[in-house]
Amino acid sequence: MGELFHLEDVTKVYKMGEVEVRALDGVSFAIQRGEFLAIMGPSGSGKSTVMHLLGCLDRPTSGRMVLDGLDLLKASDNQLAEIRNAKIGFVFQQFNLLPRESALRNVETPAIYAGMKRSERVRRARELLERVGLGDRLFHFPSQLSGGERQRVAIARALMNDPAIVLADEPTGNLDTKTGEEILTLFRNLHKEGRTVVLVTHDRRVAEYASRILHMQDGRILKEERVN
Amino acid sequence: MLRTTINSLSAHKLRTALSVLGILIGVASVIAMISVGQGATYDIRSRVESLGADLVTVSPAFRVGRAGVASAQITETFTLELADELAKAPAVRDVVPVIQTNGTIKYRDRNLQTTLMGVTPAYPSVVNYPVARGRFFSAQDLENYAKVLVLGSEVAQQLFPDEDPLGKEVVLERAGTRFLFTIIGVMTSKGQLGFGQYDNRIYLPVTTVARRITGDRTVNFYNLRVASTDQVDEAIAQVEFILSRRISNPEDYRVRAQQDIIETVNQNAITMTFLLGGIAAIALLVGGIGIMNILLVSVVERTREIGIRKALGAKRRDILWQFLTESVFVSVLGGVMGLLMGVGAAALIASFSRWPLIVPSYAVFLALGFSLIVGLIFGVYPAARAARLDPVEALRYE
Ligand SMILES: Nc1ncnc2c1ncn2[C@@H]1O[C@H](COP(=O)(O)OP(=O)(O)OP(=O)(O)O)[C@@H](O)[C@H]1O
Ligand SMILES: [Mg+2]
């Protein structure tokens, strides 16, 4: 399997004027290639902050963080953008769809930045939307979709560039139980395809879909738990 | 990429339309101003040129403080005889002494205030102004102080709206005295030239005017035709030499070539065109600032969108291009529409003023190039701001 992510004594400090907020306070853990990991913890414990670091949206304030042998503290903005584009599919808690673009166009977007040819891009985006059960919603705008549908568009978009890593920050938080389970099944299938999946959740039952659970509190890792 | 641009521009149609309008007005006024400047110049120049570039005028210089009064030496020297002296200059082909005065011309119950021009038979060829019908007066008429005259086209129109003026007798009245004259010709129409309205004048033998009408032999000015176009400077030098022996103060008279006047007109026209163009360029600048303003608002408003795009792998460069494309798209669209509007406005003004529509190609390139540059310059700052946004911060933005 091998190590994919390696974090060592990672801190993230937000400065708000005079006040410093230690969102992460010395976090160390590793993620294996092909693992299905869940992160749990109370609100404000630093789960989203960790996800942003894993998603290469942000750099740690200090510590060591390595992805696939690359030191992320030293990586340039462009390198991070390339990693986000090619290796990582991020599913946000608030969906974060582009409001003025159709579902199809939303799914296409990562491929636009990857420089994929238009015809191929459209074909693949269609396929992905069909796979998440939205084959008949291609030209709907986000405002014309239900919460579950938006979440599925977001997942299709995350898969557009066939990423090795899928990160999802509370993907079921806003959904009813049934839709939530459908979404979780999708993630389980992604894991079965060999992708590394990291989920953030409040919900114990959701976390149990994973093989390992990381418990966080006050910017630290409280404990690690193996399930299944 | 263009799809993205069009999508986001059409999401704010009014806003986009207003930015386009700002550039449109700027470019349209640049084009219209330059075109109007060029058209007006062409018009003035062609009128001045119609007299011929090799026309030289010798006239008294009226100096400040002595308004309208020539020096005694001038009055003595500016005579009909001097015309013959001036004609001896080798570079001068013809000299026409001109005595100019005002009077009234009457035919039956019609009468007309007009300018009487006492000239010589060489006049039509010297000022490039041929007779349309009948004939001009001859050397014979000049010798005989003949009471014949030739009408300017406008005078003929007004005095003889539906009659043939040739051979008709008219009464000339000046300072209470009346004279009977016979019409022997009508001049072609020359159009207006500065202040001199050739068509509203009548032309008489200069000798007749001096002896019978004014009783004053002082010539108002001389029109000289140079022997050949490349001898203008020589002619002026020779004429000035002849005059210098008779008139002690060279500031009392002026020898000017039509060429100089044309050059002055050209100079003024260039100044005017640039002035107008400059004012218009300011309008374009204001339009550019409008684009920047709207883009800056749009960057703030779309912070979250930018965050999402970055999260999906957009690099700084991609975001920069996205916003730059928008601003250039808007400004070039405004530029093209402004070009059409400007040409339209210029055509309208040209048709009212009856001068040709001139849209110099440099004006077109200038306006389009300028709008492109305005789009780039005023787009760069907002675009750079958008590109610099931190993805996590941008995603947090509500
Ligand atoms: N940009 C920021 N500026 C200042 N403080 C921040 C910023 N981002 C996060 N924080 C703080 O860092 C801490 C961790 O935030 P984080 O979003 O990681 O929590 P979380 O575990 O995801 O919580 P939740 O379950 O509510 O989403 C919080 O106290 C938060 O206020
Ligand atoms: Mg969170």
XYZ file of C-alpha atoms and ligand atoms in Angstrom:
658
model
C 0.000 0.000 0.000
C 2.476 2.653 1.107
C 2.101 6.034 2.678
C 0.244 8.716 0.756
C 0.069 11.551 3.268
C 2.457 12.046 6.108
C 1.835 14.774 8.713
C 4.235 15.467 11.558
C 3.608 17.979 14.308
C 1.541 20.090 11.957
C 0.145 23.378 13.292
C -2.131 25.874 11.692
C -2.374 29.289 13.290
C -4.808 31.927 12.117
C -3.934 35.457 13.038
C -6.898 37.723 13.603
C -5.288 41.026 14.406
C -3.673 40.567 17.806
C -5.378 37.291 18.552
C -3.925 33.979 17.411
C -6.233 31.050 16.806
C -4.498 27.662 16.955
C -6.801 25.709 14.675
C -4.315 22.835 14.639
C -1.933 22.330 17.501
C 0.608 19.638 16.696
C -1.125 17.038 14.583
C 0.711 13.922 13.412
C -0.741 11.066 11.391
C -0.384 9.257 8.110
C -2.816 8.102 5.477
C -2.153 4.946 3.509
C -2.745 4.698 -0.197
C -6.215 3.284 -0.828
C -7.373 3.831 2.740
C -10.893 4.861 3.761
C -10.483 7.276 6.667
C -13.085 9.136 8.696
C -12.387 12.189 10.843
C -14.727 12.956 13.727
C -14.813 15.592 16.391
C -16.858 18.408 17.883
C -17.445 21.621 16.070
C -14.364 23.829 15.962
C -11.975 20.947 16.648
C -10.088 21.552 13.397
C -11.557 18.939 11.054
C -12.111 21.318 8.138
C -8.675 22.801 8.693
C -7.119 19.358 8.315
C -9.182 18.723 5.212
C -8.013 21.995 3.656
C -4.422 20.964 4.274
C -5.007 17.494 2.831
C -6.757 19.141 -0.129
C -3.704 21.337 -0.735
C -5.902 24.413 -0.458
C -3.688 25.708 2.310
C -0.246 25.187 3.828
C 0.524 24.388 7.470
C 2.004 27.143 9.620
C 4.685 24.737 10.858
C 5.495 21.050 11.011
C 6.089 18.629 8.199
C 3.595 17.574 5.593
C 4.383 15.297 2.689
C 2.157 14.096 -0.122
C 3.543 11.387 -2.373
C 7.077 12.396 -1.474
C 6.470 16.110 -2.101
C 7.052 18.535 0.775
C 3.890 20.595 0.754
C 5.380 23.418 2.839
C 7.847 24.071 0.078
C 5.512 23.548 -2.876
C 4.684 26.588 -5.016
C 1.154 27.879 -5.524
C 1.167 26.494 -9.040
C 2.316 23.075 -7.848
C -0.490 23.017 -5.293
C -2.993 24.046 -7.975
C -1.794 21.191 -10.169
C -2.135 18.683 -7.324
C -5.648 19.945 -6.547
C -6.533 19.618 -10.176
C -5.069 16.213 -10.969
C -4.832 14.207 -7.757
C -7.579 15.427 -5.491
C -11.331 15.498 -5.704
C -12.783 17.726 -3.002
C -16.439 17.531 -2.005
C -17.407 20.500 0.121
C -19.914 20.591 2.892
C -21.714 23.522 1.239
C -21.496 21.912 -2.229
C -19.701 24.980 -3.631
C -21.089 24.648 -7.124
C -20.566 27.516 -9.571
C -23.977 29.178 -9.428
C -24.026 30.520 -12.977
C -22.964 27.322 -14.679
C -25.081 24.294 -15.552
C -24.577 20.950 -13.810
C -22.698 19.681 -16.861
C -20.481 22.744 -17.009
C -19.774 22.490 -13.279
C -18.585 18.935 -13.720
C -16.490 19.921 -16.745
C -14.646 22.729 -14.951
C -11.716 20.761 -13.437
C -11.047 19.305 -16.902
C -11.021 22.801 -18.417
C -8.126 23.677 -16.124
C -6.489 20.352 -16.941
C -6.669 21.265 -20.621
C -8.814 18.331 -21.713
C -10.333 18.527 -25.187
C -13.897 19.796 -25.236
C -15.535 16.784 -26.855
C -13.883 14.363 -24.473
C -14.630 16.623 -21.541
C -18.340 16.785 -22.301
C -18.544 13.038 -22.870
C -16.870 12.278 -19.557
C -18.913 14.845 -17.621
C -22.091 13.326 -18.998
C -20.980 9.840 -18.021
C -20.199 10.948 -14.481
C -23.531 12.698 -14.062
C -25.277 9.576 -15.324
C -23.295 7.498 -12.873
C -24.528 9.615 -9.936
C -28.062 9.363 -11.313
C -28.368 12.836 -12.794
C -28.400 11.937 -16.495
C -31.598 13.934 -16.882
C -30.379 17.040 -15.054
C -27.416 17.993 -17.229
C -28.510 21.511 -18.029
C -30.054 22.410 -14.713
C -28.468 25.208 -12.765
C -27.528 24.600 -9.110
C -30.480 26.715 -7.983
C -32.779 24.334 -9.846
C -31.443 21.241 -8.056
C -32.300 19.704 -4.684
C -29.713 19.427 -1.914
C -28.991 15.771 -2.666
C -28.741 16.460 -6.358
C -26.299 19.289 -5.755
C -24.191 17.028 -3.588
C -24.107 14.443 -6.357
C -23.080 17.071 -8.910
C -20.300 18.046 -6.511
C -19.195 14.399 -6.309
C -19.294 13.991 -10.090
C -17.185 17.133 -10.356
C -14.701 15.813 -7.804
C -14.275 12.698 -9.963
C -13.867 14.555 -13.251
C -10.092 14.312 -13.456
C -10.098 10.778 -12.061
C -8.333 11.726 -8.813
C -6.503 9.221 -6.643
C -7.745 10.980 -3.519
C -11.325 11.939 -2.685
C -11.868 14.291 0.247
C -15.358 15.007 1.546
C -16.149 17.460 4.329
C -19.437 16.425 5.937
C -20.932 15.166 2.682
C -24.119 13.986 4.360
C -24.551 16.753 6.894
C -27.337 18.494 4.982
C -29.092 15.415 3.663
C -31.872 13.172 4.922
C -30.968 9.641 5.965
C -31.937 7.950 2.720
C -30.116 10.367 0.432
C -27.206 10.294 2.855
C -26.946 6.556 2.522
C -27.009 6.753 -1.270
C -24.168 9.223 -1.155
C -22.215 7.050 1.259
C -22.644 4.072 -1.035
C -21.086 6.179 -3.763
C -18.069 6.846 -1.552
C -17.759 3.212 -0.623
C -17.676 2.357 -4.323
C -15.010 4.982 -4.912
C -12.971 3.325 -2.214
C -13.510 -0.079 -3.780
C -12.166 1.325 -7.061
C -8.905 1.869 -5.229
C -9.110 5.529 -4.378
C -8.067 6.971 -1.080
C -11.159 8.423 0.617
C -11.232 10.777 3.599
C -14.586 11.745 5.147
C -15.354 14.268 7.847
C -18.486 13.616 9.831
C -20.263 14.137 13.140
C -22.195 10.977 12.696
C -20.832 7.762 14.192
C -22.807 5.595 11.738
C -21.356 7.475 8.793
C -17.861 7.124 10.206
C -18.279 3.367 10.432
C -18.267 3.100 6.654
C -14.542 3.815 6.960
C -11.778 1.468 8.057
C -10.224 3.913 10.485
C -11.562 6.852 12.510
C -9.513 9.819 13.671
C -11.001 11.651 16.666
C -10.094 15.297 17.012
C -10.506 17.860 19.759
C -9.143 21.385 20.175
C -6.854 21.074 17.218
C -5.306 17.809 18.355
C -5.832 14.174 17.606
C -7.536 12.626 20.603
C -7.409 9.025 19.472
C -7.327 6.691 16.508
C -9.806 3.888 16.153
C -9.890 0.932 13.762
C -13.289 -0.289 12.674
C -14.452 -3.281 10.633
C -12.803 29.945 -21.666
C -14.865 32.264 -23.831
C -17.984 30.454 -22.651
C -17.075 31.314 -19.073
C -16.606 34.961 -20.058
C -19.920 35.176 -21.862
C -21.710 33.375 -19.048
C -20.509 35.739 -16.391
C -21.003 38.850 -18.525
C -24.533 37.880 -19.404
C -25.284 37.211 -15.753
C -25.038 40.980 -15.251
C -26.424 42.343 -18.476
C -27.109 45.880 -17.308
C -23.729 46.187 -15.679
C -21.967 44.856 -18.770
C -24.028 47.150 -21.000
C -22.999 50.170 -18.942
C -19.299 49.288 -19.153
C -19.644 48.770 -22.898
C -21.421 52.113 -23.133
C -18.562 53.886 -21.359
C -16.038 52.640 -23.908
C -18.480 53.090 -26.761
C -18.928 56.785 -26.023
C -15.177 57.274 -25.704
C -14.321 55.539 -28.961
C -17.239 57.087 -30.836
C -16.156 60.566 -29.813
C -12.522 59.909 -30.734
C -13.566 58.754 -34.195
C -16.151 61.486 -34.702
C -13.838 64.242 -33.455
C -10.916 63.204 -35.618
C -13.153 62.749 -38.614
C -14.838 66.118 -38.140
C -11.441 67.782 -37.704
C -10.168 66.175 -40.890
C -13.316 66.973 -42.842
C -13.307 70.617 -41.790
C -9.623 70.921 -42.643
C -10.105 69.350 -46.010
C -12.936 71.771 -46.642
C -10.968 74.895 -45.710
C -7.880 73.704 -47.497
C -9.679 72.916 -50.710
C -11.236 76.385 -50.668
C -7.899 78.059 -50.109
C -6.243 75.827 -52.658
C -8.870 76.678 -55.233
C -7.157 80.056 -55.507
C -3.930 78.318 -56.412
C -0.915 77.764 -54.227
C 1.176 80.143 -56.362
C -0.948 83.182 -55.575
C 0.842 85.952 -53.707
C -0.936 88.877 -52.090
C 0.684 92.231 -51.367
C -1.256 94.325 -48.902
C -0.740 97.083 -46.369
C -0.092 95.796 -42.883
C -2.459 97.335 -40.418
C -0.647 97.548 -37.179
C -2.005 97.617 -33.691
C -2.750 101.132 -32.524
C -3.405 102.436 -36.029
C -6.455 100.380 -36.780
C -7.354 100.492 -40.451
C -5.078 103.404 -41.313
C -2.195 102.749 -43.624
C 0.908 104.902 -43.510
C 1.153 107.886 -45.847
C 3.949 106.157 -47.736
C 1.669 103.232 -48.432
C -1.111 105.426 -49.742
C 1.407 107.061 -52.054
C 3.068 103.888 -53.215
C 0.102 101.538 -53.636
C -0.937 102.806 -57.051
C -1.892 101.335 -60.392
C 1.580 102.150 -61.675
C 3.186 100.022 -58.953
C 1.403 97.047 -60.491
C 3.481 97.493 -63.629
C 6.641 97.812 -61.509
C 5.852 94.614 -59.653
C 5.135 92.826 -62.916
C 8.739 93.446 -63.932
C 9.967 91.065 -61.247
C 11.181 88.022 -63.186
C 9.467 85.465 -60.963
C 6.117 87.224 -61.271
C 3.866 86.441 -64.216
C 0.864 88.683 -63.614
C -0.099 91.424 -61.201
C -3.643 92.501 -60.523
C -4.171 95.711 -58.566
C -7.421 95.538 -56.620
C -9.470 98.514 -55.511
C -12.260 97.389 -53.273
C -15.249 99.480 -52.245
C -18.900 99.104 -51.359
C -21.945 100.191 -53.289
C -25.454 99.357 -54.324
C -26.393 97.727 -57.606
C -29.910 98.324 -58.936
C -31.911 96.696 -61.662
C -35.523 97.803 -62.003
C -37.034 97.536 -58.527
C -34.361 95.261 -57.162
C -31.284 96.535 -55.426
C -28.442 94.866 -53.638
C -25.650 95.982 -51.326
C -22.466 94.600 -52.772
C -18.699 94.850 -52.928
C -17.210 96.496 -56.000
C -13.942 94.952 -57.075
C -11.850 97.080 -59.392
C -9.502 94.611 -61.111
C -7.687 94.012 -64.404
C -8.375 91.492 -67.202
C -5.769 89.132 -65.738
C -7.863 88.686 -62.604
C -9.753 85.484 -63.586
C -6.531 83.667 -64.394
C -4.637 85.045 -61.384
C -7.142 83.965 -58.751
C -8.237 80.909 -60.666
C -11.771 82.150 -61.128
C -13.151 81.879 -64.654
C -16.138 83.557 -66.269
C -19.150 81.313 -66.635
C -21.069 83.245 -69.253
C -20.356 86.254 -71.380
C -16.842 87.652 -71.091
C -14.517 89.399 -68.694
C -13.517 92.945 -69.556
C -10.556 93.537 -71.884
C -7.439 95.707 -71.916
C -9.443 97.943 -74.227
C -12.168 98.371 -71.594
C -9.466 99.196 -69.093
C -8.007 101.907 -71.273
C -11.378 103.405 -72.033
C -12.556 103.467 -68.447
C -15.440 101.432 -69.840
C -18.619 101.245 -67.782
C -18.942 97.502 -67.961
C -19.105 94.966 -65.190
C -19.132 91.258 -64.483
C -21.433 89.788 -61.811
C -20.550 87.247 -59.148
C -22.846 84.241 -59.463
C -24.776 85.035 -56.299
C -25.385 88.652 -57.366
C -26.620 87.425 -60.739
C -28.954 84.992 -58.994
C -30.506 87.628 -56.798
C -30.746 90.448 -59.280
C -31.846 88.358 -62.242
C -33.709 85.365 -60.845
C -35.486 84.687 -64.125
C -33.811 86.880 -66.704
C -30.601 86.767 -68.655
C -28.361 89.442 -67.139
C -26.043 89.659 -70.160
C -26.314 93.017 -71.900
C -28.621 94.484 -69.251
C -28.006 97.963 -67.943
C -27.790 98.423 -64.202
C -27.358 101.402 -61.911
C -24.438 101.523 -59.515
C -24.869 103.850 -56.602
C -22.054 104.875 -54.313
C -21.935 107.782 -51.852
C -25.023 109.365 -53.441
C -23.699 109.251 -56.993
C -25.252 107.020 -59.659
C -23.593 105.408 -62.653
C -25.018 103.399 -65.521
C -23.152 100.161 -66.293
C -23.629 97.335 -68.771
C -23.335 93.705 -67.699
C -20.965 91.777 -69.928
C -20.451 88.567 -67.992
C -21.225 86.327 -65.026
C -18.534 84.539 -63.027
C -18.577 80.878 -62.047
C -19.625 80.002 -58.525
C -16.645 79.803 -56.195
C -18.191 79.162 -52.841
C -17.225 81.000 -49.745
C -13.605 81.534 -48.940
C -12.873 82.717 -45.452
C -14.378 86.188 -45.240
C -14.199 87.010 -48.929
C -17.390 86.134 -50.644
C -16.392 86.045 -54.282
C -19.862 85.202 -55.484
C -21.421 88.195 -53.769
C -19.220 90.729 -55.543
C -19.189 92.537 -58.842
C -16.079 93.010 -60.947
C -15.242 96.241 -62.790
C -12.219 97.650 -64.623
C -9.912 99.044 -61.944
C -9.377 102.217 -63.963
C -13.093 102.881 -64.123
C -13.387 102.483 -60.373
C -10.428 104.769 -59.673
C -11.420 107.519 -62.023
C -15.207 107.479 -62.117
C -16.378 105.962 -58.864
C -13.953 106.517 -55.985
C -11.778 109.182 -57.495
C -8.984 107.682 -55.438
C -6.079 105.904 -57.104
C -4.938 104.063 -54.007
C -4.960 100.332 -54.507
C -6.179 98.166 -51.622
C -3.973 95.202 -52.477
C -2.307 93.333 -55.311
C -2.860 89.754 -56.368
C 0.234 88.285 -57.995
C 0.543 85.096 -59.987
C 4.000 83.581 -59.750
C 5.702 82.456 -62.975
C 5.911 78.880 -61.761
C 4.939 77.138 -58.564
C 8.517 76.530 -57.410
C 9.360 80.233 -57.670
C 7.101 81.448 -54.887
C 9.966 82.314 -52.556
C 11.903 84.110 -55.277
C 8.852 86.092 -56.268
C 8.298 87.175 -52.688
C 11.929 88.229 -52.330
C 11.845 90.234 -55.568
C 8.583 91.929 -54.648
C 9.892 92.791 -51.222
C 13.022 94.282 -52.788
C 10.974 96.496 -55.108
C 8.790 97.645 -52.228
C 11.742 98.284 -49.925
C 13.006 100.992 -52.233
C 9.753 102.878 -51.910
C 8.556 102.153 -48.422
C 11.042 102.679 -45.627
C 9.368 100.583 -42.960
C 9.022 96.941 -44.041
C 6.410 96.469 -41.354
C 4.036 98.706 -43.281
C 3.230 96.072 -45.884
C 2.826 92.365 -46.081
C 3.689 89.912 -48.838
C 2.014 86.581 -48.293
C 1.837 83.482 -50.414
C -1.307 81.410 -50.523
C 0.977 78.514 -49.712
C 1.704 80.014 -46.311
C -1.979 80.395 -45.649
C -2.505 76.758 -46.579
C 0.274 75.785 -44.222
C -1.238 77.863 -41.443
C -4.586 76.232 -42.055
C -2.938 72.813 -41.950
C -1.124 73.647 -38.746
C -4.291 74.883 -37.110
C -6.133 71.838 -38.321
C -3.586 69.464 -36.839
C -3.764 71.314 -33.555
C -7.533 71.224 -33.632
C -7.702 67.541 -34.530
C -5.364 66.630 -31.704
C -7.205 68.826 -29.269
C -10.537 67.263 -30.171
C -8.994 63.805 -30.201
C -7.442 64.499 -26.806
C -10.730 65.510 -25.280
C -12.264 62.369 -26.713
C -9.397 60.281 -25.350
C -10.264 61.543 -21.894
C -13.779 60.248 -22.434
C -12.231 56.895 -23.311
C -10.140 56.991 -20.156
C -13.239 57.643 -18.085
C -14.834 54.655 -19.779
C -11.805 52.580 -18.796
C -12.089 53.626 -15.185
C -15.733 52.597 -15.381
C -14.687 49.116 -16.476
C -12.175 48.903 -13.656
C -14.744 49.995 -11.123
C -17.239 47.418 -12.255
C -14.612 44.691 -12.402
C -13.455 45.461 -8.881
C -17.002 45.145 -7.625
C -17.339 41.969 -9.592
C -14.157 40.503 -8.079
C -15.446 41.084 -4.572
C -18.825 39.723 -5.469
C -17.357 36.637 -7.039
C -14.792 35.909 -4.346
C -16.463 32.603 -3.631
C -16.552 31.651 -7.295
C -12.840 32.387 -7.500
C -12.259 30.219 -4.421
C -14.184 27.353 -5.998
C -12.276 27.644 -9.254
C -8.982 27.638 -7.394
C -10.046 24.631 -5.380
C -10.776 22.843 -8.641
C -7.254 23.498 -9.865
C -7.343 26.947 -11.471
C -3.952 28.604 -11.256
C -3.370 32.308 -10.705
C -2.834 32.618 -14.402
C -6.238 31.054 -15.178
C -8.078 33.474 -12.902
C -6.054 36.397 -14.210
C -6.971 35.470 -17.761
C -10.601 34.997 -16.896
C -10.972 38.532 -15.585
C -8.728 40.036 -18.218
C -10.751 38.364 -20.963
C -13.885 39.849 -19.488
C -12.513 43.355 -19.417
C -10.966 43.130 -22.874
C -14.135 41.580 -24.249
C -16.189 44.446 -22.839
C -13.817 47.145 -24.019
C -13.325 45.739 -27.502
C -17.051 45.241 -27.882
C -17.462 48.882 -26.866
C -14.643 49.794 -29.244
C -16.228 48.140 -32.262
C -19.667 49.551 -31.512
C -18.138 52.952 -30.814
C -16.320 52.822 -34.135
C -19.599 52.269 -35.959
C -21.360 54.991 -33.977
C -18.482 57.414 -34.437
C -18.380 56.898 -38.189
C -22.154 57.306 -38.252
C -21.984 60.569 -36.322
C -19.150 61.838 -38.503
C -21.108 60.943 -41.642
C -24.096 62.845 -40.321
C -22.063 65.950 -39.519
C -20.255 65.723 -42.845
C -23.497 65.538 -44.769
C -24.876 68.576 -42.922
C -21.696 70.554 -43.483
C -21.322 69.294 -47.067
C -17.757 68.231 -46.640
C -16.414 64.774 -47.425
C -16.530 62.040 -44.786
C -12.919 61.350 -43.900
C -12.185 58.557 -41.426
C -8.406 58.175 -41.387
C -7.311 54.577 -40.948
C -5.021 55.662 -38.120
C -8.099 56.874 -36.237
C -9.675 53.443 -36.559
C -6.534 51.676 -35.342
C -6.066 54.274 -32.641
C -9.592 53.854 -31.319
C -9.595 50.059 -31.455
C -6.058 49.780 -30.141
C -6.856 52.239 -27.429
C -9.955 50.385 -26.316
C -7.978 47.138 -26.240
C -5.280 48.786 -24.142
C -7.862 50.398 -21.876
C -9.401 46.963 -21.356
C -6.015 45.455 -20.552
C -4.751 48.217 -18.291
C -7.921 48.681 -16.323
C -8.520 44.939 -16.254
C -5.091 43.997 -14.935
C -5.504 45.371 -11.451
C -8.870 43.769 -10.669
C -7.755 40.564 -12.373
C -4.539 40.456 -10.372
C -6.516 41.003 -7.211
C -8.774 38.126 -8.096
C -5.825 35.891 -8.977
C -4.082 36.639 -5.682
C -7.011 35.529 -3.545
C -6.216 32.718 -1.151
C -8.440 29.725 -1.945
C -9.459 28.972 1.640
C -10.161 32.606 2.427
C -12.143 32.958 -0.771
C -14.213 29.877 -0.005
C -15.056 31.260 3.431
C -16.331 34.490 1.919
C -20.066 34.925 2.415
N -9.658 31.686 8.539
C -9.773 31.567 9.869
N -9.501 32.601 10.655
C -9.585 32.486 11.988
N -9.947 31.390 12.604
C -10.250 30.303 11.884
C -10.182 30.341 10.483
N -10.509 29.111 10.014
C -10.778 28.373 11.088
N -10.621 29.078 12.208
C -10.806 28.578 13.577
O -10.114 27.363 13.704
C -10.846 26.458 14.465
C -11.067 25.159 13.685
O -11.939 25.409 12.644
P -12.468 24.285 11.658
O -13.240 24.941 10.603
O -11.331 23.430 11.265
O -13.440 23.471 12.629
P -14.327 22.199 12.310
O -13.814 21.111 13.131
O -14.367 21.987 10.850
O -15.743 22.636 12.847
P -17.194 22.325 12.224
O -17.524 20.924 12.647
O -18.082 23.313 12.872
O -17.115 22.494 10.761
C -12.143 27.146 14.835
O -12.026 27.610 16.166
C -12.246 28.296 13.876
O -12.873 29.397 14.490
Mg -15.852 22.152 9.329
